[in-house]
Short mmCIF file of C-alpha atoms in Angstrom, two decimals:
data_model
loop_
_atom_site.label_atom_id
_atom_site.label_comp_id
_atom_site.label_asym_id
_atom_site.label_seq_id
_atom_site.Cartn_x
_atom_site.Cartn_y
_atom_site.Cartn_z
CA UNK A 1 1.45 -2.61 39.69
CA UNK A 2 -2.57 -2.89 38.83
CA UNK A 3 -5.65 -2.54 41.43
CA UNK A 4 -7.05 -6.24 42.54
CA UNK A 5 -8.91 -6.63 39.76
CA UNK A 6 -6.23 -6.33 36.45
CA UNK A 7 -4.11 -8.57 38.93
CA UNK A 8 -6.97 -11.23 38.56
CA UNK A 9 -7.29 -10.66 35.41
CA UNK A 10 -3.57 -11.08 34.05
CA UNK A 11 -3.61 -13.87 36.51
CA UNK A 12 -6.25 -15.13 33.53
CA UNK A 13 -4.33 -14.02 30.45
CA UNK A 14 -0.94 -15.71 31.88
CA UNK A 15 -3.13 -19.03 32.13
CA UNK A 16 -4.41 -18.69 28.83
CA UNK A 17 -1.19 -17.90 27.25
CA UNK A 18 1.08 -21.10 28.94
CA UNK A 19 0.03 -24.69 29.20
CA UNK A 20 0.77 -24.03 32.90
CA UNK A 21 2.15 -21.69 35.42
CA UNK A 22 3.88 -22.26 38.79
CA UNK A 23 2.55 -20.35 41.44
CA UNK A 24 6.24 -18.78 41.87
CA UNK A 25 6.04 -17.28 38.38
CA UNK A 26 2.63 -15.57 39.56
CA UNK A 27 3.82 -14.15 42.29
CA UNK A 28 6.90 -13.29 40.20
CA UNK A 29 4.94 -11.23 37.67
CA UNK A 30 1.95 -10.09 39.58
CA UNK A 31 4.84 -8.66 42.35
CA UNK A 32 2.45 -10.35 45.33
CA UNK A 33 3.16 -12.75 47.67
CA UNK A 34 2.28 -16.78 46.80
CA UNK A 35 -0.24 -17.01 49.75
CA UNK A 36 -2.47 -14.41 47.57
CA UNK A 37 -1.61 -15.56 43.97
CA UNK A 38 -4.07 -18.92 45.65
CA UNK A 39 -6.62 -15.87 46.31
CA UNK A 40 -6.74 -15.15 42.96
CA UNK A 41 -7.02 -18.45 41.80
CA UNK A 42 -9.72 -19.07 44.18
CA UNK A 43 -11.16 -15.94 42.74
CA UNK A 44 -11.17 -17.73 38.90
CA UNK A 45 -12.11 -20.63 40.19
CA UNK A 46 -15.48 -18.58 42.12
CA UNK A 47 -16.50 -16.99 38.85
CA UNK A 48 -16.47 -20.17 36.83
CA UNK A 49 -12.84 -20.39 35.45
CA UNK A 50 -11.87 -23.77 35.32
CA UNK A 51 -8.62 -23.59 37.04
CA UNK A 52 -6.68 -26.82 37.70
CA UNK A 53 -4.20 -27.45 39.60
CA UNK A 54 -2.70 -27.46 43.65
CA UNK A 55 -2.60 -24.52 45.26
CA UNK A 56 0.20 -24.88 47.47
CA UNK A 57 3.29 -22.50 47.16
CA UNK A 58 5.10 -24.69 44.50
CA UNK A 59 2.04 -25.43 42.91
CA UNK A 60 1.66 -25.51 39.39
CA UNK A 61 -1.86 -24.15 37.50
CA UNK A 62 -3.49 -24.75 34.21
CA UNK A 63 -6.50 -24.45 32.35
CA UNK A 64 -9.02 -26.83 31.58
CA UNK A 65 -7.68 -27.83 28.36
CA UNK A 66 -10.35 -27.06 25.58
CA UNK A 67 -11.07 -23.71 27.46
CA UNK A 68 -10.86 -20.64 26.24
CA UNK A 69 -11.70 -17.04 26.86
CA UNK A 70 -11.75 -14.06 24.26
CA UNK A 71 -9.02 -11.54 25.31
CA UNK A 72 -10.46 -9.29 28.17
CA UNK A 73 -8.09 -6.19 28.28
CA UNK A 74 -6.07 -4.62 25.52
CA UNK A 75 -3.39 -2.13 25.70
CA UNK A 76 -3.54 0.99 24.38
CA UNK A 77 -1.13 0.37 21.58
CA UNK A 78 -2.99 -3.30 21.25
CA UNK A 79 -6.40 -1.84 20.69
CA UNK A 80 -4.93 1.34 18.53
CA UNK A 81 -3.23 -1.91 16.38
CA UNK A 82 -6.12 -4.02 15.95
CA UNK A 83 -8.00 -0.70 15.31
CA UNK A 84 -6.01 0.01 12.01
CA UNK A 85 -5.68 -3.33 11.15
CA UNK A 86 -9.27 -3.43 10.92
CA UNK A 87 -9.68 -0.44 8.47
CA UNK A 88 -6.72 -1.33 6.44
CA UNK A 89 -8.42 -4.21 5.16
CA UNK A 90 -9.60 -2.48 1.85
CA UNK A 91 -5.73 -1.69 1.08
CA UNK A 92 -5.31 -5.82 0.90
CA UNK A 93 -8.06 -5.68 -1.93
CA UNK A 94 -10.63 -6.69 1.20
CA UNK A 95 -13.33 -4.14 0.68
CA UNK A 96 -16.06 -7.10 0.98
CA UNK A 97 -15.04 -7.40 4.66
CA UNK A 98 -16.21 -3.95 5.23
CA UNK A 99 -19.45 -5.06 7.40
CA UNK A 100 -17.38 -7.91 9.17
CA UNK A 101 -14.62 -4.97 10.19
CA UNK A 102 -17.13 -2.62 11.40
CA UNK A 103 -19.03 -5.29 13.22
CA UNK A 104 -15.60 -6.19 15.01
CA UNK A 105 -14.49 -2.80 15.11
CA UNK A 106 -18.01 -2.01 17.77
CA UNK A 107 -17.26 -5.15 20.02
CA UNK A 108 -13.55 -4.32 20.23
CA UNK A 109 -14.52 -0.63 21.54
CA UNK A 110 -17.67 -2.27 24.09
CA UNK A 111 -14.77 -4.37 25.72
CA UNK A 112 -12.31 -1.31 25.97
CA UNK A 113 -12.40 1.03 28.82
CA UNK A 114 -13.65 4.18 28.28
CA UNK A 115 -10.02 6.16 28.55
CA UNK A 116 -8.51 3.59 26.51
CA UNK A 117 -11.60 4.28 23.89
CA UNK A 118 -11.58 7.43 23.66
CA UNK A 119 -7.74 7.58 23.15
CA UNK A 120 -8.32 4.99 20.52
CA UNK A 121 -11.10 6.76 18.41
CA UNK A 122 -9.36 10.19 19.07
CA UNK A 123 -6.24 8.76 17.02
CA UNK A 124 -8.12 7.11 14.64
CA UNK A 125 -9.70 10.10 13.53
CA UNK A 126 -6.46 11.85 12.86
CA UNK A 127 -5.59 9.37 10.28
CA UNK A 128 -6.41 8.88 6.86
CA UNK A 129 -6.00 5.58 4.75
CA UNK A 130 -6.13 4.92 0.71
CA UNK A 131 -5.85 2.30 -1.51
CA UNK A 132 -3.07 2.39 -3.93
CA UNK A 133 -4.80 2.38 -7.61
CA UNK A 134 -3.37 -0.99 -8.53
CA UNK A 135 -4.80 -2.87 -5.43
CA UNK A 136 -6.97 -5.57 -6.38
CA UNK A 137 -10.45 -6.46 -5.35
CA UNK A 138 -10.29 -10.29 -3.91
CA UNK A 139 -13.33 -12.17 -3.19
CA UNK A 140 -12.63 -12.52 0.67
CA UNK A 141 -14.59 -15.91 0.90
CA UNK A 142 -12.39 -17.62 -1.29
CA UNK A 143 -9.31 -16.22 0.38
CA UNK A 144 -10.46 -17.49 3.54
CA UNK A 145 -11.39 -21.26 2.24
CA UNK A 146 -8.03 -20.76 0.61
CA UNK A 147 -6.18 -19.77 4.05
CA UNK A 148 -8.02 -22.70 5.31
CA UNK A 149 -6.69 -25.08 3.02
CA UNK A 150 -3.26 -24.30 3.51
CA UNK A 151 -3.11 -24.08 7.04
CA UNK A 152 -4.62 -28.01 6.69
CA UNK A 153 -2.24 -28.98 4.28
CA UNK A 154 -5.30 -29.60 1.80
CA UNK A 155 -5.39 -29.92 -1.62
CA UNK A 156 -7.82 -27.41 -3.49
CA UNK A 157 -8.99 -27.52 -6.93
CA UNK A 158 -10.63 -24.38 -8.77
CA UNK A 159 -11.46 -22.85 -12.14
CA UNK A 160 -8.56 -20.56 -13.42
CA UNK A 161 -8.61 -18.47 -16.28
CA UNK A 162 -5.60 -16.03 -17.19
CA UNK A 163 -5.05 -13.69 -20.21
CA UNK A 164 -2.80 -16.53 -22.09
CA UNK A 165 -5.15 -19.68 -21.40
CA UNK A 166 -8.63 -20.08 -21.50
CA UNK A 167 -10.50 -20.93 -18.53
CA UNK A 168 -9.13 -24.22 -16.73
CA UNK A 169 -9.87 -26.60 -13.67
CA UNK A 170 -6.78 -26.73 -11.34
CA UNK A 171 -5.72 -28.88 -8.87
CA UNK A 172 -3.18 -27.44 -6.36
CA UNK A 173 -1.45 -27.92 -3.50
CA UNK A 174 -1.03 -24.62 -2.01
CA UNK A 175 2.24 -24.33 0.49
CA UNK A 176 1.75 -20.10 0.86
CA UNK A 177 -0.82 -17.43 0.06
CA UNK A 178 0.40 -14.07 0.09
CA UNK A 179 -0.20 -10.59 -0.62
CA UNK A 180 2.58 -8.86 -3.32
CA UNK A 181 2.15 -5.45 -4.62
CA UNK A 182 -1.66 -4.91 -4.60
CA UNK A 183 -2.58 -8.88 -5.51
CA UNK A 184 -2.90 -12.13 -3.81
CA UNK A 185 -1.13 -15.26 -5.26
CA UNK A 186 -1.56 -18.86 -4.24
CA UNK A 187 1.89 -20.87 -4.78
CA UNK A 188 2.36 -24.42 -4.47
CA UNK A 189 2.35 -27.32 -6.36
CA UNK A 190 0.17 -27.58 -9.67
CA UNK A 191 -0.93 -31.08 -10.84
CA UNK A 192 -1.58 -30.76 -13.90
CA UNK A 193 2.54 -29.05 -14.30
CA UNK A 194 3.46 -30.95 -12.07
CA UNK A 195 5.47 -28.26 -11.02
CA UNK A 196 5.67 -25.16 -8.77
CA UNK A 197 3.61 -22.36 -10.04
CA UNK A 198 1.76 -19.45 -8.92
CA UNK A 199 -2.00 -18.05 -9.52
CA UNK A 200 -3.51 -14.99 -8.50
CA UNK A 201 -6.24 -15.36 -6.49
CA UNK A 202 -8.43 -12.61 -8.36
CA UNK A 203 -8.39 -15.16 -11.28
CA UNK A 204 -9.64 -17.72 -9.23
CA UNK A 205 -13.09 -19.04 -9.25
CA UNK A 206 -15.37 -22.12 -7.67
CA UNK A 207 -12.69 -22.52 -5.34
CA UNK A 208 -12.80 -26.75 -3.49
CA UNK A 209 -11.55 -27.95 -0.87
CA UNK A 210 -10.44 -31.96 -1.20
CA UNK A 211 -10.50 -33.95 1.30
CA UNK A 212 -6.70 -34.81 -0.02
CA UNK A 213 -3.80 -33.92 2.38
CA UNK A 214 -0.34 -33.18 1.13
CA UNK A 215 3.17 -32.47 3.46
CA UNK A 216 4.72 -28.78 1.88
CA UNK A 217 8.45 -29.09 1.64
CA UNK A 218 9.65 -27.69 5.38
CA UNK A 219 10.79 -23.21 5.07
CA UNK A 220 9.41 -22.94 1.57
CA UNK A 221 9.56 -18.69 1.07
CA UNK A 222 6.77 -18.40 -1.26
CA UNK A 223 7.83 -14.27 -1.66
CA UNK A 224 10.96 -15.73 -3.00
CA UNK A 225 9.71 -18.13 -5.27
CA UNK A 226 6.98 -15.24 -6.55
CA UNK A 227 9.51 -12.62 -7.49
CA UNK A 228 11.78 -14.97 -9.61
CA UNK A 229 8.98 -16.02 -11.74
CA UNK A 230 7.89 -12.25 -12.11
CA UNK A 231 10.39 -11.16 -14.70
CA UNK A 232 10.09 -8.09 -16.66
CA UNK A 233 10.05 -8.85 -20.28
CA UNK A 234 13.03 -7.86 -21.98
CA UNK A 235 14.63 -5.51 -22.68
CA UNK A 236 14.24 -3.66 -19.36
CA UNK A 237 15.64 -0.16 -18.58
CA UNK A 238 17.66 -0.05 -15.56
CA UNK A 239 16.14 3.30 -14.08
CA UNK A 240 18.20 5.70 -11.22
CA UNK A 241 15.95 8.72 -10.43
CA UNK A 242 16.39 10.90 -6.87
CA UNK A 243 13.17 12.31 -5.88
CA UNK A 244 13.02 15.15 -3.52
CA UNK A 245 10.79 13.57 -0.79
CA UNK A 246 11.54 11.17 1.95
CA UNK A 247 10.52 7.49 1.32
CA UNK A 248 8.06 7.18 3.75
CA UNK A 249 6.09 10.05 1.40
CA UNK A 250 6.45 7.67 -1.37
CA UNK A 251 5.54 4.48 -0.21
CA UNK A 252 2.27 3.35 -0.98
CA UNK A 253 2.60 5.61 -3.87
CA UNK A 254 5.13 3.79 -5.92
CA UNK A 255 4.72 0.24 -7.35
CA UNK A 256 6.91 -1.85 -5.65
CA UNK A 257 7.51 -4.43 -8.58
CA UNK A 258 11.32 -4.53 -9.28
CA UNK A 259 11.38 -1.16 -7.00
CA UNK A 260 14.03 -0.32 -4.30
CA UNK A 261 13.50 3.10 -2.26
CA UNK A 262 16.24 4.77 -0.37
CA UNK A 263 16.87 7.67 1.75
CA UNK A 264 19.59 9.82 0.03
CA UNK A 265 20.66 13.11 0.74
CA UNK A 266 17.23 14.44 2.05
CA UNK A 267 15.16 12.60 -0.01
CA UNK A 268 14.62 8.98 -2.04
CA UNK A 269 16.73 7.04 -4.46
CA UNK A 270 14.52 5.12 -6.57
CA UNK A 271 16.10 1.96 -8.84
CA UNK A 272 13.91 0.37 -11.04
CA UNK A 273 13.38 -1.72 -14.15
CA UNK A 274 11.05 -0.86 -16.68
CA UNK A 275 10.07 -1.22 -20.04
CA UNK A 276 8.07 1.43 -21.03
CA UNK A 277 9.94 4.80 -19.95
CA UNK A 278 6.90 7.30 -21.50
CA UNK A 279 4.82 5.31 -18.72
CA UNK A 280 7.62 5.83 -16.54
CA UNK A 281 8.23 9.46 -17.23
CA UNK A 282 4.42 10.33 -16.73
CA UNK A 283 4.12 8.76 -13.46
CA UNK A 284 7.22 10.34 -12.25
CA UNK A 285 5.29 13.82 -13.63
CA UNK A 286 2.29 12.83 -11.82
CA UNK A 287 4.18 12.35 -8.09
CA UNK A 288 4.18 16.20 -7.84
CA UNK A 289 7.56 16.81 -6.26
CA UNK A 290 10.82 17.41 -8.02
CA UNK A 291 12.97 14.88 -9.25
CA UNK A 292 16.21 14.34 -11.29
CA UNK A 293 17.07 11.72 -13.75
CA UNK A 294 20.20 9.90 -13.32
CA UNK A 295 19.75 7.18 -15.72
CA UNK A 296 18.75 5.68 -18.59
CA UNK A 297 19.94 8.46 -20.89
CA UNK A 298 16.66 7.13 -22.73
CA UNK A 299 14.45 7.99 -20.06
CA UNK A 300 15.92 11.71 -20.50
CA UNK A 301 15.28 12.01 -23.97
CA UNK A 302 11.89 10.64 -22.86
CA UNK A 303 11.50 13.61 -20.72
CA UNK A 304 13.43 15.94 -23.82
CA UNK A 305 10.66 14.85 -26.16
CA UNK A 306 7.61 15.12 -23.85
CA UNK A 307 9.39 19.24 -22.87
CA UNK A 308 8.84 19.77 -26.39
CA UNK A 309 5.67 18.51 -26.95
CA UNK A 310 4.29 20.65 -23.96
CA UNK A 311 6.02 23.55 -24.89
CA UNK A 312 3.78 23.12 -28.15
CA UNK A 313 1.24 22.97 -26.44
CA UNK A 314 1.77 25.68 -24.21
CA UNK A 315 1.94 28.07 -27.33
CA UNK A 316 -1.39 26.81 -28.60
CA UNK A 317 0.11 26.08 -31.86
CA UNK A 318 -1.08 23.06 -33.00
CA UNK A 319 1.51 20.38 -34.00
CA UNK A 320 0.81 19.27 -37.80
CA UNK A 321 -0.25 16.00 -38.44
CA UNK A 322 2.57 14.80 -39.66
CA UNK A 323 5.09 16.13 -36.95
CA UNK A 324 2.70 14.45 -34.61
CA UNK A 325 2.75 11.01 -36.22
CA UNK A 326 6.69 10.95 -36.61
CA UNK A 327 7.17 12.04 -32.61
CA UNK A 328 4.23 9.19 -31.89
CA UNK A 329 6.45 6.72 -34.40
CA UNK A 330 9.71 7.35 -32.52
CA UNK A 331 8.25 6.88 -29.09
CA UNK A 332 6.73 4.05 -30.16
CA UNK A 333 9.88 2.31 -31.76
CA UNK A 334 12.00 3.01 -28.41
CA UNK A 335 9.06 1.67 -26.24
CA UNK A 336 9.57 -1.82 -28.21
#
């Protein structure tokens, strides 16, 4: 199974990883007989481990409690995760934790060995990671006090401005933070609503944390709770469009906000709901692969009107001022 050594050594991860092991379950996993799953404890014990525990065959073995070693050995496809992880930071609106990633990023290759490294860096190289345009920068030391807070179950009051209100102090008790479409939100309970609301952490700013606990009502889904009180303002188009590349092209490309993406018949079905279909249409233009419009007949004319427009273009005629301004009045009713 592994040379001496890894056997030691998983003998090490097992320990940290279970309040205790029997010596049975050792010899179990580390396919070696009982009489040398005590060797290897001996062997912890010899290099300073604080192993506890009898080492006869039925034996049970534990840690010290309060002890605790970073992870010594990774995986290929553990290293090659936390890799990625690491420079996908700036697609969570992390950018700021740049130096911290890199810094992390050198100590995670010193404890890899050097096939495992090289493996790693060779397939990091081959890929290439962007932030979609409507990511949001987030102040990564708030986030984190925030994080902290709700994993305590403490109350946190901040200054909160949005485009509707002027700049307030909030009190909060935060059940969930979480990342939707290129923003963090905080949701929990506000006090000055007195109700459940949600605030995006980009608007936050002198972020405390009380020294107030509260108890957050037991499998609240925050995600669920975020999308009903997203609702597009109506009227909203419902929008059926087949695009002629697979979905995992797409993703990361298109918004997800009220967005479903499909496979269908070699390519993507994309339902949405939108308001403003000359947006629409130009993103749709902007995707650069070809696409057909199944519905809203609106969203067609859309396209109808925008044909003509180019095709004015095109001939380097210019449209006359008044053609202009009753094209720009029409789009501009329907948009409403």
């Amino acid at each position: 199974m592994y040379d001496p050594s890894m056997r030691v050594l998983t003998v090490l991860e097992l320990l940290q990883a279970r309040e205790s092991v029997t010596g049975a379950e050792l010899a179990r996993v580390l396919e070696v007989s009982p009489r040398t799953v005590q060797r290897y404890i001996a062997r912890l014990q010899d290099l300073g481990i604080p192993v506890e525990g009898r080492r006869g065959v039925g034996g049970a073995y534990r840690l010290k409690p309060g002890f605790r070693l970073p992870p010594l050995m990774f995986t290929g496809e553990e290293a090659l995760s936390l890799a990625l992880g690491l420079r996908a930071l700036h697609l969570l609106g992390l950018g700021a934790l740049a130096p911290a990633a890199h810094a992390a990023g050198a100590k995670l290759a010193r404890t890899l060995p050097h096939a495992i490294r090289e493996t790693v860096e060779a397939l990091e190289d081959a890929v290439q990671l962007d932030a979609s345009p409507w990511v949001v920068s987030t102040d990564a030391a708030l986030l984190s006090g925030l994080l902290g807070a709700v994993h305590g179950a403490r109350t946190v009051e901040f200054a909160y401005a949005s485009p509707h209100s002027s700049r307030q102090t909030r009190r909060v008790d935060v059940y969930r933070a979480l990342h939707l479409d290129g923003r963090w939100y905080a949701v929990g309970r506000c006090h000055l609503r007195d109700a459940l609301r949600s605030f995006r952490v980009d608007r936050m700013a002198d972020l405390r944390v009380l020294d107030v606990t509260f108890t957050a009502p037991p499998g609240f889904d925050a995600l669920a709770y975020l999308r009903s009180t997203l609702p597009l303002p109506a009227p909203a188009a419902q929008i059926s469009v087949w695009l002629d590349a697979p979905p995992e092209e797409l993703r990361g490309r298109v918004s997800v906000w009220f967005t479903h993406l499909g496979a269908e018949a070699g390519g993507t079905r994309l339902r949405a709901e939108r308001n403003d279909l000359g947006g629409f249409a130009a993103f749709l233009l902007g995707l650069d692969c070809d696409f057909r419009v199944d519905g809203p007949p609106e969203l067609r004319a859309v396209f109808a009107r925008l044909g003509a427009r180019c095709a004015v273009l095109g001939s380097g005629s210019p449209a006359s001022p008044g053609a202009a301004g009753h094209a720009n009045g029409k789009a501009a009713s329907h948009s409403r």
